[in-house]
XYZ file of C-alpha atoms in Angstrom:
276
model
C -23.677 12.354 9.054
C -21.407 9.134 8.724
C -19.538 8.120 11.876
C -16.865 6.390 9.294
C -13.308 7.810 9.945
C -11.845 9.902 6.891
C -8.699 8.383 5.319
C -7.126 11.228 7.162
C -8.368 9.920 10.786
C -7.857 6.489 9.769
C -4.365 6.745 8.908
C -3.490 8.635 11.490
C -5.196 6.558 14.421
C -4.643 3.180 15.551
C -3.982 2.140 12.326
C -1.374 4.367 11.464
C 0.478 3.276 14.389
C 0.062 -0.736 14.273
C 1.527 0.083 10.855
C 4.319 2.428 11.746
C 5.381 0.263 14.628
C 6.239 -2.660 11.874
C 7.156 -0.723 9.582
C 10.248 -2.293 8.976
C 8.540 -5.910 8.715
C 6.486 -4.418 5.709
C 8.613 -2.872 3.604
C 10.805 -6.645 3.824
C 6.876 -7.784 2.718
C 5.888 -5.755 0.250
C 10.715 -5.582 -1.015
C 9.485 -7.966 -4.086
C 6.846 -5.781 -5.879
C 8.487 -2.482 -4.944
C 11.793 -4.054 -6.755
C 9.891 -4.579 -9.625
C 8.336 -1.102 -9.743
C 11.326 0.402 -9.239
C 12.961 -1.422 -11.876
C 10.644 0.012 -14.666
C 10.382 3.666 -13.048
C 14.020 3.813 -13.764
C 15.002 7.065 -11.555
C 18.078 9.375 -12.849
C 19.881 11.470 -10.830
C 18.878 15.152 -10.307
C 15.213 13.915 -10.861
C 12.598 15.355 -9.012
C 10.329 12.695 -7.665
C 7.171 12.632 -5.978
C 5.991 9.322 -3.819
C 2.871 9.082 -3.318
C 1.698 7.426 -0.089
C 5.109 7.367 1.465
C 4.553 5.885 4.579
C 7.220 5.461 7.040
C 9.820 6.647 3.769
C 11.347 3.071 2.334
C 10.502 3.457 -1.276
C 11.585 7.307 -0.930
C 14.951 6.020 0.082
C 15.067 3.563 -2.303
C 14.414 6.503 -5.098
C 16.593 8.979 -3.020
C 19.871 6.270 -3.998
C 19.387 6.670 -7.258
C 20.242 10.688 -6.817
C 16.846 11.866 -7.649
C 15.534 14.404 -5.641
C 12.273 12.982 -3.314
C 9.442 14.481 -1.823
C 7.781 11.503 0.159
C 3.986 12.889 0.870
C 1.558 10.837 3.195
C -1.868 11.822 4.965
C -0.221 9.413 8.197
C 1.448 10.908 11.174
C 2.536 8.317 12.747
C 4.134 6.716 9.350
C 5.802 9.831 8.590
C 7.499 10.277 12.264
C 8.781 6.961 11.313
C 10.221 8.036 7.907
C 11.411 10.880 9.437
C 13.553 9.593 12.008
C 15.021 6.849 9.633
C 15.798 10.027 6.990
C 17.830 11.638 9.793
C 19.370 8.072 11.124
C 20.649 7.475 7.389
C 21.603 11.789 6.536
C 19.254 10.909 3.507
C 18.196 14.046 1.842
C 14.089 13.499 1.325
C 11.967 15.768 1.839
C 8.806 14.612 4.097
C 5.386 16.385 3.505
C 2.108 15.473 5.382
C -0.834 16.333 3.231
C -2.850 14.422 0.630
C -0.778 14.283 -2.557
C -4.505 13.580 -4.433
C -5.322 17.471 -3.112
C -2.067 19.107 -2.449
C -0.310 22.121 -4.245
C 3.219 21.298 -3.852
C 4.642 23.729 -6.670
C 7.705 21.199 -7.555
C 7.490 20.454 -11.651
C 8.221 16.448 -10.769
C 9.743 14.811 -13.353
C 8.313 11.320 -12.157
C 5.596 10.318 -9.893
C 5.674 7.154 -7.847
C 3.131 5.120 -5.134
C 3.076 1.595 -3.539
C -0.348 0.840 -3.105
C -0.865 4.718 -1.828
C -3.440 5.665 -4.634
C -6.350 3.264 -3.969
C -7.038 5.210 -1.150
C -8.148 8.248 -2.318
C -11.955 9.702 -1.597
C -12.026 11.055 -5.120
C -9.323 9.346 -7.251
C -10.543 11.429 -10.723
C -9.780 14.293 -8.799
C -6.721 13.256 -7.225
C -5.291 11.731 -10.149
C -5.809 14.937 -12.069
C -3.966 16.675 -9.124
C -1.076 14.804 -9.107
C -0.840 15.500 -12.772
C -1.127 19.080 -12.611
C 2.282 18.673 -9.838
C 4.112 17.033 -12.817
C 5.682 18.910 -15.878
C 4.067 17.771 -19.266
C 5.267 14.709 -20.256
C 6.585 13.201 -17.367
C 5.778 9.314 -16.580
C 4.443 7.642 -13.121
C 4.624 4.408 -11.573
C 2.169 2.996 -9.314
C 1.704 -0.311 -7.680
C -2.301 -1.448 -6.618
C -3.654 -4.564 -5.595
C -5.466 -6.921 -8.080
C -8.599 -8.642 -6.801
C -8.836 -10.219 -3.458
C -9.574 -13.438 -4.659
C -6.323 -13.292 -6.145
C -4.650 -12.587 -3.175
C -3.736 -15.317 -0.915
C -2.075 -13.522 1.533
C -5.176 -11.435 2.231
C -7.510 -14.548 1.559
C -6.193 -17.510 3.615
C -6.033 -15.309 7.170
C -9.838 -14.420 6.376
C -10.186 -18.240 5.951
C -8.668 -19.112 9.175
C -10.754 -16.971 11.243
C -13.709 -17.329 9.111
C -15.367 -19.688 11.676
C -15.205 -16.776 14.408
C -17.225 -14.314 12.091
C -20.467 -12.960 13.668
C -21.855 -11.885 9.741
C -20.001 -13.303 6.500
C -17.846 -10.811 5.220
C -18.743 -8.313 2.397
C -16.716 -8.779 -0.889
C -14.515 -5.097 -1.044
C -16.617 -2.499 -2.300
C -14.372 -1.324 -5.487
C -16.473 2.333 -5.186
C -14.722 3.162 -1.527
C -11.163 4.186 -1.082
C -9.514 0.673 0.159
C -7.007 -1.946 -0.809
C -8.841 -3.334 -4.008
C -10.180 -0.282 -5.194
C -8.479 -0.226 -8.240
C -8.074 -4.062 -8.437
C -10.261 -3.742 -12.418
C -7.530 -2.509 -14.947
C -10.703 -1.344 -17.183
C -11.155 1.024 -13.895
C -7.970 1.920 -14.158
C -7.562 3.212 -17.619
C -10.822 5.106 -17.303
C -9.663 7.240 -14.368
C -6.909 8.043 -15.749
C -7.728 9.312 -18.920
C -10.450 10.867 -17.297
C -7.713 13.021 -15.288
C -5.732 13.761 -18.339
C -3.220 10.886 -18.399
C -1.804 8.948 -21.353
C 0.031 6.234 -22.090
C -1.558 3.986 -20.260
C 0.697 0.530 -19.213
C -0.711 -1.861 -17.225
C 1.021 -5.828 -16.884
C 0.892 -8.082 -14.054
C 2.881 -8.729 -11.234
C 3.115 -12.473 -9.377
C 4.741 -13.627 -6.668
C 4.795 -14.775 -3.040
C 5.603 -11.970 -0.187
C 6.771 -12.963 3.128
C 3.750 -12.669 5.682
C 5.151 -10.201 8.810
C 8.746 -9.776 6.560
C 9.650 -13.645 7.666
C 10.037 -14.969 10.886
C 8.273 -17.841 12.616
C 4.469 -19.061 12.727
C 3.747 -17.085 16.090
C 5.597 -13.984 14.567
C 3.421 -14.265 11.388
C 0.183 -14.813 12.779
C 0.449 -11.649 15.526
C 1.342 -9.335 12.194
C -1.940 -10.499 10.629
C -4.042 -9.743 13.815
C -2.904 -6.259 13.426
C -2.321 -6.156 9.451
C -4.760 -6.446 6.761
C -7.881 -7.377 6.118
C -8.236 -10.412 8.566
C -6.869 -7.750 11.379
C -9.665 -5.140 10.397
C -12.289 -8.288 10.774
C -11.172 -9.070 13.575
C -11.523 -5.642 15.333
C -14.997 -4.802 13.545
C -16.959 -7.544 14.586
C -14.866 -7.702 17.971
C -13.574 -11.692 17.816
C -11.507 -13.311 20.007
C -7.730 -12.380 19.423
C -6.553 -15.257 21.235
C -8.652 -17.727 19.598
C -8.006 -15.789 16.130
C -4.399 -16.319 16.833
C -4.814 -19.664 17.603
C -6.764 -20.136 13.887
C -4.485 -18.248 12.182
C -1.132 -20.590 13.946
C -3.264 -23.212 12.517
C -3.935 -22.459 8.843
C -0.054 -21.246 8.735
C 1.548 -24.630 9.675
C 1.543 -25.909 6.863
C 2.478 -23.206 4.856
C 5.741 -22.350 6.645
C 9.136 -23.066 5.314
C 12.914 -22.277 6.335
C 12.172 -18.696 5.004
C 9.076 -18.074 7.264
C 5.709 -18.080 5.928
C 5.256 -17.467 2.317
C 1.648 -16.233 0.469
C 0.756 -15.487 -2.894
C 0.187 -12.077 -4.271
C -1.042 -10.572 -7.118
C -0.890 -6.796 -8.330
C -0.917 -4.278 -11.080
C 2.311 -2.410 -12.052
C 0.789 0.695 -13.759
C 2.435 3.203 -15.832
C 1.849 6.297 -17.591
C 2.257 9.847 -18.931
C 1.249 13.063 -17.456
């Protein structure tokens, strides 16, 4: 029996809660790709909407403004206490539901389906994506927002770099086959698992840009968000390095790279569309 954590326990740990505690510092992050995503989803009022991998609830505001009707689903506690307390902060009328959207029966007929970077995480995505079909009413589109490959990420890339020095063994390239941040990072991957679960109208085009490491701030600010954030954080706790002297690396490799609007990386992703 594998002593790995489910997606389930490991979104609902320690991780769940680095993540829900800066929350708000991510969604500023990740504001430039979710924009985009947004833009081509193109929510009506009186839709009904389902977001995948809602976290702590941003992007199902963000759809709730445009009057559609949101059901924000996530397999994290501690994200969706977050989202939950911000819905009832801002009298927003979303609808939170923890479960995995890849499994659940939610009975809603959505008119439009929508995840950032929540569907690279599922243990079966064939499955899963033919779920989340089955929740829609025939004919209705999706947009979701995954990673490309890691190599093409810099912000993921240059903490690994800083505290490469630290590792006890070299770090294994992503395996594509687990549920993770670059599972889905090969558009031919894509397409297949899709039309595999039923979907057509497949759309997939690139997305560039730089993201603000820790949602801006200073060099100190950015480099404690990557020791808990991202793949440099989850090296960091795996093979047990120093945080101090990771920090220390990290405050390093940033220097350079900051500028009046805090410390900019690239990013790369894959704005996919498509009809149920």
């Amino acid at each position: 029996m594998s002593d790995k954590p489910t997606q389930k326990e490991y979104w609902s740990g320690k991780v769940g809660d680095e993540w829900a505690n800066r929350a708000d510092r991510i969604d500023i992050m990740l504001a430039p790709m979710t924009d985009a995503a947004l833009a081509r989803a193109s929510f009506q009022p009186g839709e009904r909407v389902l977001d995948i991998g809602c976290g702590a609830g941003a992007t199902s505001f963000r759809i709730a403004q445009t009057g559609a009707r949101v059901t924000g689903v996530d397999i994290s506690a501690p994200l969706l206490d977050v989202a939950r307390k911000r819905a009832a902060a801002a009298d927003l009328p979303v609808e939170f539901i923890e479960a995995d959207a890849g499994a659940a029966k939610l009975e809603r007929a959505f008119d439009a389906a929508f995840s950032r970077f929540g569907v690279m995480f599922f243990e079966d995505p064939t499955a899963a994506f033919a779920n989340i079909r089955s929740e829609l009413r025939p004919g209705a589109r999706a947009v979701f927002i995954v990673w490309r490959q890691i190599s093409e990420n810099p912000w993921a890339t240059t903490p690994i770099e800083a505290v490469r020095p630290l590792l006890k063994t070299p770090l294994t390239p992503p395996d594509p086959n687990t549920p993770g941040p670059f599972s889905l990072a090969d558009p031919k991957k894509i397409v297949r698992l899709l039309g595999e679960a039923g979907w057509t109208n497949v759309k997939i085009t690139t997305w560039d840009g730089e993201i603000a490491i820790g949602g801006g701030g200073g060099l100190e600010e950015s480099a404690e968000f990557l020791l808990k954030i991202g793949p440099c954080a989850r090296a960091i706790v795996d093979q047990g390095l120093d945080p101090a002297e990771a920090r220390q690396r990290l405050i390093d490799k940033l220097t350079p790279l900051r500028s009046d609007d805090g410390v900019k990386l690239g990013a790369a992703c894959w704005l996919v569309e498509a009809v149920s």
